[in-house]
PDB file of C-alpha atoms in Angstrom:
ATOM      1  CA  MET A   1      22.615  25.455  12.682  1.00  0.00           C
ATOM      2  CA  TYR A   2      22.758  25.299  16.436  1.00  0.00           C
ATOM      3  CA  LEU A   3      20.116  24.367  19.005  1.00  0.00           C
ATOM      4  CA  ILE A   4      20.105  26.853  21.871  1.00  0.00           C
ATOM      5  CA  GLU A   5      18.118  27.863  24.926  1.00  0.00           C
ATOM      6  CA  CYS A   6      16.826  31.301  23.938  1.00  0.00           C
ATOM      7  CA  SER A   7      17.516  34.046  26.440  1.00  0.00           C
ATOM      8  CA  ARG A   8      15.837  37.435  26.525  1.00  0.00           C
ATOM      9  CA  SER A   9      18.422  38.620  23.998  1.00  0.00           C
ATOM     10  CA  TYR A  10      16.351  36.781  21.365  1.00  0.00           C
ATOM     11  CA  ALA A  11      13.111  38.571  22.293  1.00  0.00           C
ATOM     12  CA  ASP A  12      13.032  40.779  19.178  1.00  0.00           C
ATOM     13  CA  GLN A  13      13.649  37.830  16.850  1.00  0.00           C
ATOM     14  CA  ILE A  14      11.016  35.697  18.616  1.00  0.00           C
ATOM     15  CA  LEU A  15       8.564  38.580  18.396  1.00  0.00           C
ATOM     16  CA  ALA A  16       9.230  39.014  14.667  1.00  0.00           C
ATOM     17  CA  ILE A  17       8.447  35.328  14.048  1.00  0.00           C
ATOM     18  CA  TYR A  18       5.328  35.518  16.241  1.00  0.00           C
ATOM     19  CA  ASN A  19       4.064  38.664  14.557  1.00  0.00           C
ATOM     20  CA  ASP A  20       4.557  37.228  11.082  1.00  0.00           C
ATOM     21  CA  ALA A  21       2.584  34.136  12.155  1.00  0.00           C
ATOM     22  CA  ILE A  22      -0.184  36.359  13.515  1.00  0.00           C
ATOM     23  CA  LEU A  23      -0.470  38.447  10.355  1.00  0.00           C
ATOM     24  CA  THR A  24       0.028  35.804   7.663  1.00  0.00           C
ATOM     25  CA  THR A  25      -0.929  32.353   9.029  1.00  0.00           C
ATOM     26  CA  THR A  26      -3.550  30.527  11.045  1.00  0.00           C
ATOM     27  CA  ALA A  27      -0.926  29.175  13.440  1.00  0.00           C
ATOM     28  CA  MET A  28      -2.163  31.726  15.979  1.00  0.00           C
ATOM     29  CA  TYR A  29      -5.737  32.889  16.289  1.00  0.00           C
ATOM     30  CA  GLU A  30      -4.797  36.498  16.937  1.00  0.00           C
ATOM     31  CA  TYR A  31      -5.402  39.566  14.790  1.00  0.00           C
ATOM     32  CA  SER A  32      -2.906  42.179  15.937  1.00  0.00           C
ATOM     33  CA  GLU A  33       0.835  42.102  16.288  1.00  0.00           C
ATOM     34  CA  ARG A  34       2.137  41.750  19.813  1.00  0.00           C
ATOM     35  CA  PRO A  35       3.957  44.842  21.101  1.00  0.00           C
ATOM     36  CA  LYS A  36       7.632  44.683  21.997  1.00  0.00           C
ATOM     37  CA  GLU A  37       6.914  45.226  25.696  1.00  0.00           C
ATOM     38  CA  SER A  38       4.830  42.019  25.793  1.00  0.00           C
ATOM     39  CA  MET A  39       8.021  39.980  25.628  1.00  0.00           C
ATOM     40  CA  THR A  40       9.054  40.988  29.153  1.00  0.00           C
ATOM     41  CA  ALA A  41       5.974  39.340  30.679  1.00  0.00           C
ATOM     42  CA  TRP A  42       6.310  36.404  28.264  1.00  0.00           C
ATOM     43  CA  PHE A  43       9.887  35.668  29.351  1.00  0.00           C
ATOM     44  CA  ASP A  44       8.996  36.292  33.013  1.00  0.00           C
ATOM     45  CA  ALA A  45       6.288  33.602  32.784  1.00  0.00           C
ATOM     46  CA  LYS A  46       8.647  31.154  31.042  1.00  0.00           C
ATOM     47  CA  GLU A  47      11.329  31.659  33.691  1.00  0.00           C
ATOM     48  CA  GLN A  48       8.909  31.456  36.636  1.00  0.00           C
ATOM     49  CA  GLY A  49       7.412  28.229  35.305  1.00  0.00           C
ATOM     50  CA  GLY A  50      10.754  26.713  34.318  1.00  0.00           C
ATOM     51  CA  TYR A  51       9.543  26.369  30.721  1.00  0.00           C
ATOM     52  CA  PRO A  52      12.215  26.141  28.029  1.00  0.00           C
ATOM     53  CA  VAL A  53      12.438  28.337  24.960  1.00  0.00           C
ATOM     54  CA  ILE A  54      14.378  26.318  22.403  1.00  0.00           C
ATOM     55  CA  GLY A  55      15.769  27.967  19.299  1.00  0.00           C
ATOM     56  CA  LEU A  56      17.666  27.117  16.156  1.00  0.00           C
ATOM     57  CA  VAL A  57      20.143  29.776  15.063  1.00  0.00           C
ATOM     58  CA  ASP A  58      22.440  30.042  12.085  1.00  0.00           C
ATOM     59  CA  ASP A  59      26.138  30.946  12.063  1.00  0.00           C
ATOM     60  CA  TYR A  60      25.197  34.637  12.305  1.00  0.00           C
ATOM     61  CA  ASP A  61      23.023  34.099  15.420  1.00  0.00           C
ATOM     62  CA  ARG A  62      19.819  34.639  13.447  1.00  0.00           C
ATOM     63  CA  LEU A  63      16.848  32.793  14.913  1.00  0.00           C
ATOM     64  CA  LEU A  64      15.433  30.388  12.314  1.00  0.00           C
ATOM     65  CA  ALA A  65      12.848  28.657  14.504  1.00  0.00           C
ATOM     66  CA  PHE A  66      11.807  28.339  18.124  1.00  0.00           C
ATOM     67  CA  GLY A  67       9.487  26.375  20.328  1.00  0.00           C
ATOM     68  CA  THR A  68       8.282  26.419  23.881  1.00  0.00           C
ATOM     69  CA  TYR A  69       5.646  25.059  26.186  1.00  0.00           C
ATOM     70  CA  GLY A  70       3.586  26.115  29.124  1.00  0.00           C
ATOM     71  CA  PRO A  71       0.757  24.833  31.293  1.00  0.00           C
ATOM     72  CA  PHE A  72      -2.208  23.216  29.579  1.00  0.00           C
ATOM     73  CA  ARG A  73      -4.612  24.391  32.272  1.00  0.00           C
ATOM     74  CA  ALA A  74      -4.080  26.373  35.475  1.00  0.00           C
ATOM     75  CA  ARG A  75      -5.569  23.832  37.877  1.00  0.00           C
ATOM     76  CA  PRO A  76      -3.200  21.642  39.937  1.00  0.00           C
ATOM     77  CA  ALA A  77      -4.526  18.327  38.571  1.00  0.00           C
ATOM     78  CA  TYR A  78      -3.136  19.292  35.141  1.00  0.00           C
ATOM     79  CA  HIS A  79       0.375  19.655  36.580  1.00  0.00           C
ATOM     80  CA  TYR A  80       1.834  16.903  34.376  1.00  0.00           C
ATOM     81  CA  THR A  81       0.302  18.210  31.120  1.00  0.00           C
ATOM     82  CA  ILE A  82       1.776  20.934  28.938  1.00  0.00           C
ATOM     83  CA  GLU A  83       0.760  22.607  25.687  1.00  0.00           C
ATOM     84  CA  HIS A  84       3.546  23.406  23.273  1.00  0.00           C
ATOM     85  CA  SER A  85       4.089  25.468  20.160  1.00  0.00           C
ATOM     86  CA  VAL A  86       6.684  25.513  17.392  1.00  0.00           C
ATOM     87  CA  TYR A  87       7.261  28.446  15.040  1.00  0.00           C
ATOM     88  CA  VAL A  88       9.565  28.634  12.025  1.00  0.00           C
ATOM     89  CA  HIS A  89      10.732  31.864  10.363  1.00  0.00           C
ATOM     90  CA  LYS A  90       8.856  32.400   7.100  1.00  0.00           C
ATOM     91  CA  ASP A  91      12.054  32.058   5.037  1.00  0.00           C
ATOM     92  CA  HIS A  92      12.899  28.660   6.552  1.00  0.00           C
ATOM     93  CA  ARG A  93       9.615  26.758   6.530  1.00  0.00           C
ATOM     94  CA  GLY A  94       9.648  23.329   4.919  1.00  0.00           C
ATOM     95  CA  LYS A  95      13.340  22.731   5.675  1.00  0.00           C
ATOM     96  CA  GLY A  96      12.891  20.270   8.545  1.00  0.00           C
ATOM     97  CA  LEU A  97      13.503  22.744  11.361  1.00  0.00           C
ATOM     98  CA  GLY A  98      10.171  22.180  13.106  1.00  0.00           C
ATOM     99  CA  PRO A  99      10.857  18.505  13.858  1.00  0.00           C
ATOM    100  CA  MET A 100      14.237  19.417  15.356  1.00  0.00           C
ATOM    101  CA  ILE A 101      12.599  21.877  17.739  1.00  0.00           C
ATOM    102  CA  LEU A 102       9.752  19.473  18.549  1.00  0.00           C
ATOM    103  CA  SER A 103      12.065  16.566  19.378  1.00  0.00           C
ATOM    104  CA  THR A 104      14.054  18.815  21.718  1.00  0.00           C
ATOM    105  CA  LEU A 105      10.851  19.965  23.427  1.00  0.00           C
ATOM    106  CA  ILE A 106       9.865  16.327  23.930  1.00  0.00           C
ATOM    107  CA  GLU A 107      13.264  15.596  25.502  1.00  0.00           C
ATOM    108  CA  LYS A 108      12.910  18.622  27.806  1.00  0.00           C
ATOM    109  CA  ALA A 109       9.403  17.581  28.822  1.00  0.00           C
ATOM    110  CA  ILE A 110      10.676  14.128  29.789  1.00  0.00           C
ATOM    111  CA  GLU A 111      13.582  15.677  31.725  1.00  0.00           C
ATOM    112  CA  GLN A 112      11.100  17.890  33.571  1.00  0.00           C
ATOM    113  CA  GLN A 113       8.886  14.887  34.385  1.00  0.00           C
ATOM    114  CA  TYR A 114       5.792  15.839  32.369  1.00  0.00           C
ATOM    115  CA  HIS A 115       3.424  13.106  31.230  1.00  0.00           C
ATOM    116  CA  CYS A 116       1.305  14.571  28.428  1.00  0.00           C
ATOM    117  CA  MET A 117       2.092  17.039  25.649  1.00  0.00           C
ATOM    118  CA  VAL A 118      -0.842  18.667  23.867  1.00  0.00           C
ATOM    119  CA  ALA A 119      -0.799  20.375  20.468  1.00  0.00           C
ATOM    120  CA  ALA A 120      -3.627  22.610  19.253  1.00  0.00           C
ATOM    121  CA  ILE A 121      -3.173  22.994  15.482  1.00  0.00           C
ATOM    122  CA  ASP A 122      -5.320  24.702  12.868  1.00  0.00           C
ATOM    123  CA  SER A 123      -7.093  21.769  11.227  1.00  0.00           C
ATOM    124  CA  ASP A 124      -5.989  22.953   7.758  1.00  0.00           C
ATOM    125  CA  ASN A 125      -2.287  22.965   8.741  1.00  0.00           C
ATOM    126  CA  ALA A 126      -1.422  19.605   7.181  1.00  0.00           C
ATOM    127  CA  ALA A 127       2.339  20.161   7.564  1.00  0.00           C
ATOM    128  CA  SER A 128       2.135  20.638  11.332  1.00  0.00           C
ATOM    129  CA  ILE A 129      -0.285  17.752  11.776  1.00  0.00           C
ATOM    130  CA  HIS A 130       2.056  15.501   9.766  1.00  0.00           C
ATOM    131  CA  MET A 131       5.089  16.655  11.781  1.00  0.00           C
ATOM    132  CA  HIS A 132       3.312  15.792  15.017  1.00  0.00           C
ATOM    133  CA  GLU A 133       2.180  12.401  13.705  1.00  0.00           C
ATOM    134  CA  LYS A 134       5.792  11.568  12.751  1.00  0.00           C
ATOM    135  CA  ALA A 135       6.845  12.493  16.313  1.00  0.00           C
ATOM    136  CA  GLY A 136       4.323  10.036  17.759  1.00  0.00           C
ATOM    137  CA  PHE A 137       1.445  12.384  18.560  1.00  0.00           C
ATOM    138  CA  GLU A 138      -2.048  10.977  18.187  1.00  0.00           C
ATOM    139  CA  PRO A 139      -5.121  12.912  17.072  1.00  0.00           C
ATOM    140  CA  ILE A 140      -7.630  13.248  19.900  1.00  0.00           C
ATOM    141  CA  GLY A 141     -10.308  15.410  18.311  1.00  0.00           C
ATOM    142  CA  VAL A 142     -11.251  18.564  16.516  1.00  0.00           C
ATOM    143  CA  VAL A 143     -12.822  21.603  18.127  1.00  0.00           C
ATOM    144  CA  LYS A 144     -14.933  22.828  15.244  1.00  0.00           C
ATOM    145  CA  GLU A 145     -15.159  26.501  14.303  1.00  0.00           C
ATOM    146  CA  VAL A 146     -13.557  27.641  17.569  1.00  0.00           C
ATOM    147  CA  GLY A 147     -11.836  30.667  16.014  1.00  0.00           C
ATOM    148  CA  TYR A 148     -12.557  33.215  13.305  1.00  0.00           C
ATOM    149  CA  LYS A 149      -9.697  34.513  11.175  1.00  0.00           C
ATOM    150  CA  PHE A 150      -9.153  35.603   7.574  1.00  0.00           C
ATOM    151  CA  GLY A 151     -12.918  35.739   6.978  1.00  0.00           C
ATOM    152  CA  ALA A 152     -13.640  32.153   7.968  1.00  0.00           C
ATOM    153  CA  TYR A 153     -14.304  30.018  11.014  1.00  0.00           C
ATOM    154  CA  ARG A 154     -11.232  27.987  11.998  1.00  0.00           C
ATOM    155  CA  SER A 155     -11.160  24.568  13.616  1.00  0.00           C
ATOM    156  CA  LEU A 156      -8.471  23.239  15.952  1.00  0.00           C
ATOM    157  CA  ALA A 157      -7.091  19.737  15.643  1.00  0.00           C
ATOM    158  CA  LEU A 158      -5.993  18.472  19.051  1.00  0.00           C
ATOM    159  CA  MET A 159      -3.135  15.991  19.300  1.00  0.00           C
ATOM    160  CA  GLN A 160      -1.304  14.500  22.252  1.00  0.00           C
ATOM    161  CA  LEU A 161       1.814  12.568  23.098  1.00  0.00           C
ATOM    162  CA  LEU A 162       1.958  10.533  26.303  1.00  0.00           C
ATOM    163  CA  LEU A 163       5.397  10.431  27.891  1.00  0.00           C
ATOM    164  CA  PRO A 164       6.804   7.708  30.168  1.00  0.00           C
ATOM    165  CA  THR A 165       7.301  10.193  33.000  1.00  0.00           C
ATOM    166  CA  PRO A 166       7.002  10.772  35.887  1.00  0.00           C
ATOM    167  CA  GLU A 167       7.825   7.457  37.494  1.00  0.00           C
ATOM    168  CA  LYS A 168       5.896   8.286  40.652  1.00  0.00           C
ATOM    169  CA  PRO A 169       3.255  10.952  40.006  1.00  0.00           C
ATOM    170  CA  LYS A 170       1.590  12.615  42.951  1.00  0.00           C
ATOM    171  CA  GLU A 171      -1.134  15.120  43.539  1.00  0.00           C
ATOM    172  CA  ILE A 172       0.253  18.650  43.618  1.00  0.00           C
ATOM    173  CA  GLN A 173      -1.238  21.362  45.789  1.00  0.00           C
ATOM    174  CA  ALA A 174      -0.968  24.758  44.145  1.00  0.00           C
ATOM    175  CA  SER A 175      -0.796  27.902  46.227  1.00  0.00           C
ATOM    176  CA  ARG A 176      -1.635  30.126  43.283  1.00  0.00           C
ATOM    177  CA  SER A 177      -3.260  29.996  39.900  1.00  0.00           C
ATOM    178  CA  ILE A 178      -0.875  29.634  36.947  1.00  0.00           C
ATOM    179  CA  PRO A 179      -1.839  31.705  33.887  1.00  0.00           C
ATOM    180  CA  PRO A 180      -1.429  30.168  30.430  1.00  0.00           C
ATOM    181  CA  VAL A 181       1.814  31.264  28.745  1.00  0.00           C
ATOM    182  CA  LEU A 182       1.774  30.162  25.117  1.00  0.00           C
TER     183      LEU A 182
END
């Protein structure tokens, strides 16, 4: 397995993992598969924001897992906070790939001088909650019955990791609003 920065050439494989998560899990509170053309705007937003897309590929260049982050909120005062996500191909869940992606995202966030990483996890997803706890994330609350999927209300567990960066934070003035890109 190899850790890589995913380029647009991985768009179809990323989309396949996303769409499986949409249709079969509560990792994403969406109902319909994302269309192929949505990946152009998705990658545009990642590139414009300087947000990494980290992947794990096998010897045949098949994407086994990926993770990324984007802004937590669009207002300038949230500049040092990001929300991340990690997705593992259905055939490779439970093999320890998620923690590899998450630790790389944490390293990237420190390199990019972020201070707070936020995870919003379905409250029934014990595996993801445990993975985040092992990485040092702390639970900060549950937003009860915020989504409705698979015939039931879903609750989001919120977790955060505070990073030692930046050394000298400052107030950032934004000239435009930044849309969420998760």
